[in-house]
Coordinates of C-alpha atoms and ligand atoms in Angstrom, one line a residue:
X1 CA 22.2 -12.6 -9.7
X2 CA 22.5 -9.5 -12.0
X3 CA 20.3 -6.5 -11.2
X4 CA 16.8 -6.8 -12.8
X5 CA 15.5 -3.5 -14.3
X6 CA 12.3 -2.4 -12.5
X7 CA 9.8 0.3 -13.2
X8 CA 7.4 2.1 -10.9
X9 CA 3.8 0.6 -10.8
X10 CA 1.5 3.0 -12.7
X11 CA -0.3 4.4 -9.6
X12 CA 3.1 5.5 -8.1
X13 CA 4.3 6.7 -11.5
X14 CA 1.3 9.0 -11.6
X15 CA 2.1 10.3 -8.1
X16 CA 5.7 10.8 -9.1
X17 CA 4.6 13.7 -11.4
X18 CA 3.5 15.8 -8.3
X19 CA 5.6 18.0 -6.1
X20 CA 4.1 17.3 -2.7
X21 CA 2.8 13.9 -1.6
X22 CA 1.1 13.9 1.8
X23 CA 0.5 10.7 3.8
X24 CA -2.4 10.6 6.3
X25 CA -3.8 7.7 8.3
X26 CA -4.7 6.4 11.8
X27 CA -1.7 6.1 14.2
X28 CA 0.0 2.7 14.0
X29 CA -1.2 1.7 10.5
X30 CA 2.4 2.1 9.2
X31 CA 2.1 5.6 7.7
X32 CA 5.7 6.5 8.5
X33 CA 6.9 3.2 7.0
X34 CA 4.8 3.6 3.9
X35 CA 5.9 7.3 3.4
X36 CA 9.6 6.3 3.9
X37 CA 9.2 3.4 1.4
X38 CA 7.6 5.7 -1.2
X39 CA 10.4 8.4 -0.7
X40 CA 13.1 5.7 -0.9
X41 CA 11.5 4.2 -4.1
X42 CA 11.1 7.5 -5.8
X43 CA 14.7 8.5 -5.0
X44 CA 15.9 5.2 -6.5
X45 CA 14.0 5.9 -9.6
X46 CA 15.7 9.2 -10.3
X47 CA 13.7 11.7 -8.3
X48 CA 15.6 14.0 -5.9
X49 CA 13.4 13.4 -2.9
X50 CA 12.9 15.1 0.5
X51 CA 11.0 13.2 3.2
X52 CA 9.6 15.4 5.9
X53 CA 8.3 13.8 9.1
X54 CA 6.1 16.0 11.2
X55 CA 5.8 14.2 14.5
X56 CA 9.4 14.7 15.6
X57 CA 9.9 11.0 16.6
X58 CA 12.7 10.6 14.0
X59 CA 11.2 7.3 13.2
X60 CA 11.5 7.9 9.4
X61 CA 15.1 8.9 9.9
X62 CA 15.8 5.7 11.7
X63 CA 14.0 3.6 9.0
X64 CA 16.2 5.2 6.4
X65 CA 19.4 4.7 8.4
X66 CA 20.2 8.3 9.3
X67 CA 22.6 8.1 12.3
X68 CA 21.0 9.1 15.6
X69 CA 23.4 12.0 16.1
X70 CA 22.1 13.6 12.9
X71 CA 18.4 13.0 13.7
X72 CA 17.9 16.2 15.6
X73 CA 19.7 18.5 13.1
X74 CA 17.5 21.3 11.9
X75 CA 18.1 21.0 8.1
X76 CA 17.5 18.1 5.7
X77 CA 19.8 15.2 6.4
X78 CA 21.3 13.1 3.5
X79 CA 20.4 9.5 3.2
X80 CA 21.9 9.2 -0.3
X81 CA 22.6 11.8 -3.0
X82 CA 19.0 11.7 -4.1
X83 CA 17.2 11.2 -0.8
X84 CA 17.1 13.6 2.2
X85 CA 15.1 13.5 5.4
X86 CA 13.9 16.3 7.6
X87 CA 12.4 15.7 11.1
X88 CA 10.3 18.6 12.4
X89 CA 7.2 19.4 14.4
X90 CA 4.8 22.3 15.1
X91 CA 6.8 23.1 18.2
X92 CA 10.1 23.2 16.3
X93 CA 8.7 25.2 13.4
X94 CA 7.4 27.8 15.9
X95 CA 10.7 28.1 17.8
X96 CA 12.6 28.4 14.5
X97 CA 10.2 31.2 13.4
X98 CA 10.7 33.0 16.7
X99 CA 14.5 32.8 16.2
X100 CA 14.1 34.4 12.8
X101 CA 12.3 37.3 14.5
X102 CA 14.6 37.4 17.6
X103 CA 18.0 36.2 16.4
X104 CA 19.5 36.7 19.9
X105 CA 19.2 33.0 21.0
X106 CA 19.2 33.4 24.8
X107 CA 16.3 35.8 24.5
X108 CA 14.2 33.7 22.1
X109 CA 14.9 30.7 24.4
X110 CA 13.7 32.6 27.4
X111 CA 10.6 33.5 25.6
X112 CA 9.9 30.0 24.5
X113 CA 10.3 28.8 28.1
X114 CA 8.1 31.5 29.6
X115 CA 4.6 30.9 30.8
X116 CA 3.3 33.8 28.8
X117 CA 4.5 32.1 25.6
X118 CA 2.8 28.8 26.5
X119 CA -0.5 30.7 27.0
X120 CA 0.0 32.5 23.7
X121 CA 0.5 29.3 21.8
X122 CA -2.5 27.7 23.5
X123 CA -4.6 30.8 22.6
X124 CA -3.5 30.7 19.0
X125 CA -4.8 27.4 17.7
X126 CA -3.4 26.4 14.4
X127 CA -0.4 28.6 14.6
X128 CA 2.1 25.7 14.9
X129 CA 0.4 23.9 12.0
X130 CA 0.5 27.0 9.8
X131 CA 4.2 27.6 10.5
X132 CA 4.9 23.9 9.8
X133 CA 3.1 24.1 6.5
X134 CA 5.2 27.2 5.8
X135 CA 8.3 25.1 6.3
X136 CA 7.1 22.6 3.8
X137 CA 6.3 25.4 1.3
X138 CA 9.7 26.9 1.9
X139 CA 11.3 23.6 0.9
X140 CA 9.0 23.4 -2.2
X141 CA 10.2 26.9 -3.2
X142 CA 13.9 26.2 -2.8
X143 CA 15.8 26.6 -6.1
X144 CA 19.2 25.6 -7.4
X145 CA 20.4 27.0 -10.7
X146 CA 16.7 28.1 -11.2
X147 CA 15.5 24.5 -10.9
X148 CA 13.5 23.2 -7.9
X149 CA 16.0 21.7 -5.4
X150 CA 13.6 18.9 -4.7
X151 CA 11.8 17.0 -7.5
X152 CA 9.3 15.7 -5.0
X153 CA 8.6 16.2 -1.2
X154 CA 7.0 13.4 0.7
X155 CA 5.3 14.5 4.0
X156 CA 4.5 12.0 6.8
X157 CA 1.6 13.7 8.6
X158 CA 0.8 13.1 12.3
X159 CA -2.1 10.7 13.0
X160 CA -5.4 11.5 11.1
X161 CA -7.4 13.8 13.4
X162 CA -4.5 16.2 13.9
X163 CA -3.1 15.9 10.4
X164 CA -6.2 17.4 8.8
X165 CA -5.6 20.5 10.9
X166 CA -2.2 20.9 9.1
X167 CA -3.9 20.7 5.7
X168 CA -6.8 23.0 6.8
X169 CA -4.7 25.8 8.3
X170 CA -3.3 27.6 5.2
X171 CA -6.8 28.3 3.7
X172 CA -8.3 29.0 7.1
X173 CA -5.6 31.5 7.9
X174 CA -6.0 33.2 4.6
X175 CA -9.7 33.6 5.2
X176 CA -9.4 34.6 8.8
X177 CA -6.4 37.0 9.0
X178 CA -5.5 40.0 7.0
X179 CA -2.2 41.5 5.8
X180 CA 1.0 39.6 5.3
X181 CA -0.2 36.4 7.1
X182 CA -3.2 36.2 4.8
X183 CA -1.0 36.6 1.7
X184 CA 1.6 34.0 2.8
X185 CA -1.2 31.6 3.8
X186 CA -2.9 32.1 0.4
X187 CA 0.4 31.2 -1.4
X188 CA 0.8 28.0 0.6
X189 CA -2.9 27.1 0.1
X190 CA -2.6 27.6 -3.7
X191 CA 0.1 24.9 -3.9
X192 CA -1.9 22.6 -1.6
X193 CA -5.0 22.8 -3.6
X194 CA -3.4 22.5 -7.0
X195 CA -4.0 18.9 -8.3
X196 CA -1.0 19.2 -10.6
X197 CA 1.3 19.7 -7.6
X198 CA -0.2 18.0 -4.6
X199 CA -1.8 14.7 -3.7
X200 CA -3.0 13.7 -0.3
X201 CA -2.6 9.9 0.1
X202 CA -4.5 7.7 2.6
X203 CA -2.8 4.8 4.5
X204 CA -4.8 2.1 6.2
X205 CA -4.6 -1.5 7.2
X206 CA -7.3 -4.1 6.5
X207 CA -8.7 -3.6 10.0
X208 CA -12.1 -2.3 11.1
X209 CA -11.1 1.0 12.9
X210 CA -8.5 2.2 10.4
X211 CA -11.0 1.4 7.5
X212 CA -13.7 3.5 9.1
X213 CA -11.2 6.3 9.9
X214 CA -10.1 6.2 6.3
X215 CA -13.7 6.6 5.1
X216 CA -14.1 9.7 7.3
X217 CA -10.8 11.2 6.3
X218 CA -11.7 10.7 2.6
X219 CA -15.0 12.5 3.2
X220 CA -13.4 15.4 5.0
X221 CA -10.6 15.8 2.6
X222 CA -12.9 15.9 -0.5
X223 CA -16.0 17.6 0.8
X224 CA -14.8 19.8 3.6
X225 CA -11.1 20.6 2.7
X226 CA -11.5 20.0 -1.1
X227 CA -7.9 18.8 -1.5
X228 CA -6.6 16.7 -4.4
X229 CA -6.4 13.0 -3.3
X230 CA -3.8 10.6 -4.6
X231 CA -3.9 6.9 -3.8
X232 CA -5.1 4.6 -1.1
X233 CA -2.2 2.6 0.4
X234 CA -3.4 -0.6 2.1
X235 CA -0.6 -1.7 4.3
X236 CA 0.2 -5.1 6.0
X237 CA -1.8 -7.0 3.4
X238 CA -1.9 -10.8 3.7
X239 CA -1.7 -12.9 0.5
X240 CA -2.5 -16.6 0.4
X241 CA -1.4 -18.6 -2.7
X242 CA -3.8 -21.4 -1.8
X243 CA -7.3 -21.2 -0.3
X244 CA -7.9 -22.4 3.3
X245 CA -9.6 -25.7 2.3
X246 CA -6.5 -26.8 0.3
X247 CA -4.4 -26.5 3.4
X248 CA -6.2 -28.9 5.7
X249 CA -3.8 -31.0 7.7
X250 CA -6.0 -34.1 7.3
X251 CA -4.9 -34.2 3.7
X252 CA -1.4 -35.5 4.8
X253 CA -0.6 -39.0 3.6
X254 CA 2.5 -41.1 3.2
X255 CA 5.3 -42.3 5.4
X256 CA 6.6 -39.4 7.3
X257 CA 8.7 -39.4 10.5
X258 CA 7.0 -37.8 13.5
X259 CA 9.3 -34.8 13.2
X260 CA 8.6 -34.3 9.5
X261 CA 4.8 -34.6 10.1
X262 CA 5.0 -32.1 12.9
X263 CA 6.9 -29.6 10.7
X264 CA 4.6 -30.0 7.7
X265 CA 1.5 -29.6 10.0
X266 CA 2.9 -26.5 11.4
X267 CA 3.6 -25.0 7.9
X268 CA 0.1 -26.0 6.8
X269 CA -1.4 -24.3 9.9
X270 CA 0.5 -21.1 9.1
X271 CA -0.7 -21.3 5.5
X272 CA -4.3 -21.9 6.7
X273 CA -4.1 -18.9 9.0
X274 CA -2.8 -16.7 6.3
X275 CA -5.6 -17.9 3.9
X276 CA -8.2 -17.1 6.6
X277 CA -6.7 -13.6 7.2
X278 CA -6.8 -13.0 3.4
X279 CA -10.5 -13.8 3.3
X280 CA -11.2 -11.7 6.4
X281 CA -9.3 -8.7 5.0
X282 CA -11.4 -8.8 1.8
X283 CA -14.5 -8.4 3.9
X284 CA -13.0 -5.7 6.1
X285 CA -11.9 -3.7 3.1
X286 CA -15.3 -3.7 1.4
X287 CA -16.4 -0.3 2.8
X288 CA -13.5 1.3 0.9
X289 CA -14.3 -0.3 -2.4
X290 CA -16.6 2.6 -3.6
X291 CA -13.8 5.2 -3.2
X292 CA -12.7 6.3 -6.6
X293 CA -9.0 6.0 -5.8
X294 CA -6.1 3.9 -7.1
X295 CA -5.3 1.2 -4.5
X296 CA -1.7 0.4 -3.7
X297 CA -1.4 -2.8 -1.6
X298 CA 1.7 -3.1 0.6
X299 CA 2.4 -6.7 1.9
X300 CA 3.1 -7.7 5.4
X301 CA 6.9 -7.6 5.7
X302 CA 8.5 -10.9 6.7
X303 CA 8.8 -11.5 10.4
X304 CA 11.8 -9.9 12.1
X305 CA 12.4 -7.4 9.3
X306 CA 14.8 -4.9 10.9
X307 CA 14.1 -1.2 10.5
X308 CA 16.8 -0.7 7.9
X309 CA 15.6 -3.6 5.6
X310 CA 11.8 -3.2 5.9
X311 CA 11.8 -0.2 3.5
X312 CA 13.9 -2.0 0.9
X313 CA 11.7 -5.1 1.2
X314 CA 8.4 -3.2 0.9
X315 CA 9.8 -1.1 -2.0
X316 CA 9.5 -4.1 -4.2
X317 CA 5.7 -3.8 -3.9
X318 CA 5.9 -0.4 -5.5
X319 CA 7.9 -1.5 -8.6
X320 CA 7.6 -4.3 -11.1
X321 CA 10.0 -6.0 -13.5
X322 CA 10.5 -3.9 -16.5
X323 CA 9.9 -5.4 -19.9
X324 CA 13.2 -6.5 -21.5
X325 CA 14.0 -3.8 -24.1
X326 CA 16.4 -6.0 -26.2
X327 CA 14.9 -6.8 -29.7
X328 CA 15.6 -10.6 -29.2
X329 CA 13.4 -10.7 -26.1
X330 CA 10.8 -8.2 -27.2
X331 CA 9.0 -10.8 -29.4
X332 CA 8.8 -13.5 -26.7
X333 CA 7.7 -10.8 -24.2
X334 CA 4.8 -10.0 -26.5
X335 CA 3.8 -13.7 -26.7
X336 CA 3.6 -14.1 -22.9
X337 CA 0.1 -13.8 -21.4
X338 CA -0.5 -10.2 -20.1
X339 CA -0.9 -10.2 -16.4
X340 CA -2.0 -6.9 -14.8
X341 CA 1.5 -6.5 -13.5
X342 CA 3.2 -6.7 -17.0
X343 CA 0.7 -4.3 -18.4
X344 CA 1.5 -2.0 -15.4
X345 CA 5.2 -2.1 -16.3
X346 CA 4.5 -1.0 -19.8
X347 CA 2.6 2.1 -18.8
X348 CA 5.0 3.5 -16.0
X349 CA 7.5 6.0 -17.2
X350 CA 10.3 6.3 -14.6
X351 CA 12.9 3.5 -14.8
X352 CA 15.8 2.2 -12.8
X353 CA 17.3 -1.1 -11.8
X354 CA 18.0 -2.7 -8.5
X355 CA 18.7 -6.2 -7.3
X356 CA 15.9 -8.7 -7.7
X357 CA 14.5 -10.3 -4.6
X358 CA 16.2 -13.5 -3.7
X359 CA 14.1 -16.5 -4.6
Ligands
ADP401 N1 4.1 -3.7 5.8 C1 4.5 -3.9 7.1 N2 4.8 -5.2 7.5 C2 5.1 -5.5 8.8 N3 5.2 -4.5 9.7 C3 5.0 -3.3 9.4 C4 4.6 -2.9 8.1 N4 4.4 -1.5 8.1 C5 4.6 -1.1 9.3 N5 5.0 -2.1 10.1 C6 5.3 -2.0 11.6 O1 4.2 -1.4 12.2 C7 4.7 -0.6 13.3 C8 4.1 0.8 13.1 O2 4.6 1.4 11.9 P1 4.8 3.0 11.7 O3 5.2 3.2 10.3 O4 5.6 3.6 12.8 O5 3.2 3.4 11.9 P2 2.6 4.9 12.0 O6 3.5 5.9 11.4 O7 1.3 4.8 11.3 O8 2.3 5.1 13.5 C9 6.2 -0.6 13.2 O9 6.6 -1.5 14.1 C10 6.5 -1.1 11.8 O10 7.7 -1.7 11.7
MG402 MG1 4.4 7.6 12.4

């Protein structure tokens, strides 16, 4: 099948105008998967993108297919000409900073391994987070022929509680310290708090605990940290084309072999479960309805999706078929009923094409 042109859904097209996209959420909700999918999709749609993962697990690198030998390299690793990934952590940022001050490696290593250093780090809360944000800011500042090297930087934060500490530190350091630290921290905080440049996105699943953690995170981000918020990504969404009542096995008639009947009953049961899940998730997500945020649903990936294909599969949820620009088809496109998705396609601005999903 020839490639079908696709455009970004409007909520993502709006995020694509920023420079820094942070992703926060409870551990296990699929934050890394969603951040990697967003980075992959933006890169495919013409944005030179850097994905930074801050928990040093190299999970995002693996999802994007960076070979394991490259995963521990210190600089951004190429996935494609327009997509790079950088794995780092507070500990790594601190050690790198120390090496900048003490370039003699054996000495800086000895310091890092000393007990006094461990005490110092423990006694300086927020230092690692501040240096890590400094690293993000350093990438944001990188220029090539006077143009930003990265169109957009996607940052996969650690699990919620800790991630807010990363976002809090620059302003806190500016207010607490004096001199050069305060000035540097202020410059970082200025980018973070600029709604033209930054959006903090929330990732949740339709489950009770992640939903309540998302409510709390939203409150802290807006009332306490006063940071610009982007979108609410709801991951692992179930969709049922038919309601549960339409999938009762008792509705089976006709002459079927025992095997056929068994197979159909099994499929109906799966469909029934999926329909029930869909109803339950609507109830579970209700507390998030009042949040004034664009919602981006991400479907449950098909079973057994391997790491390398899950991102490609989920990326389809972030794009929609572009309207056919040829004059012959424009008329018939206008006559078609407007679904929310087609009107989405008309408003998003960044375009590319990739293979359509197999039917
Ligand atoms: N949309 C999805 N459909 C199916 N499985 C998913 C989806 N998103 C994430 N997962 C799976 O959930 C697990 C946790 O995902 P991960 O991105 O590592 O979470 P987090 O970064 O929030 O801890 C992984 O096994 C991942 O493959
Ligand atoms: Mg993760």
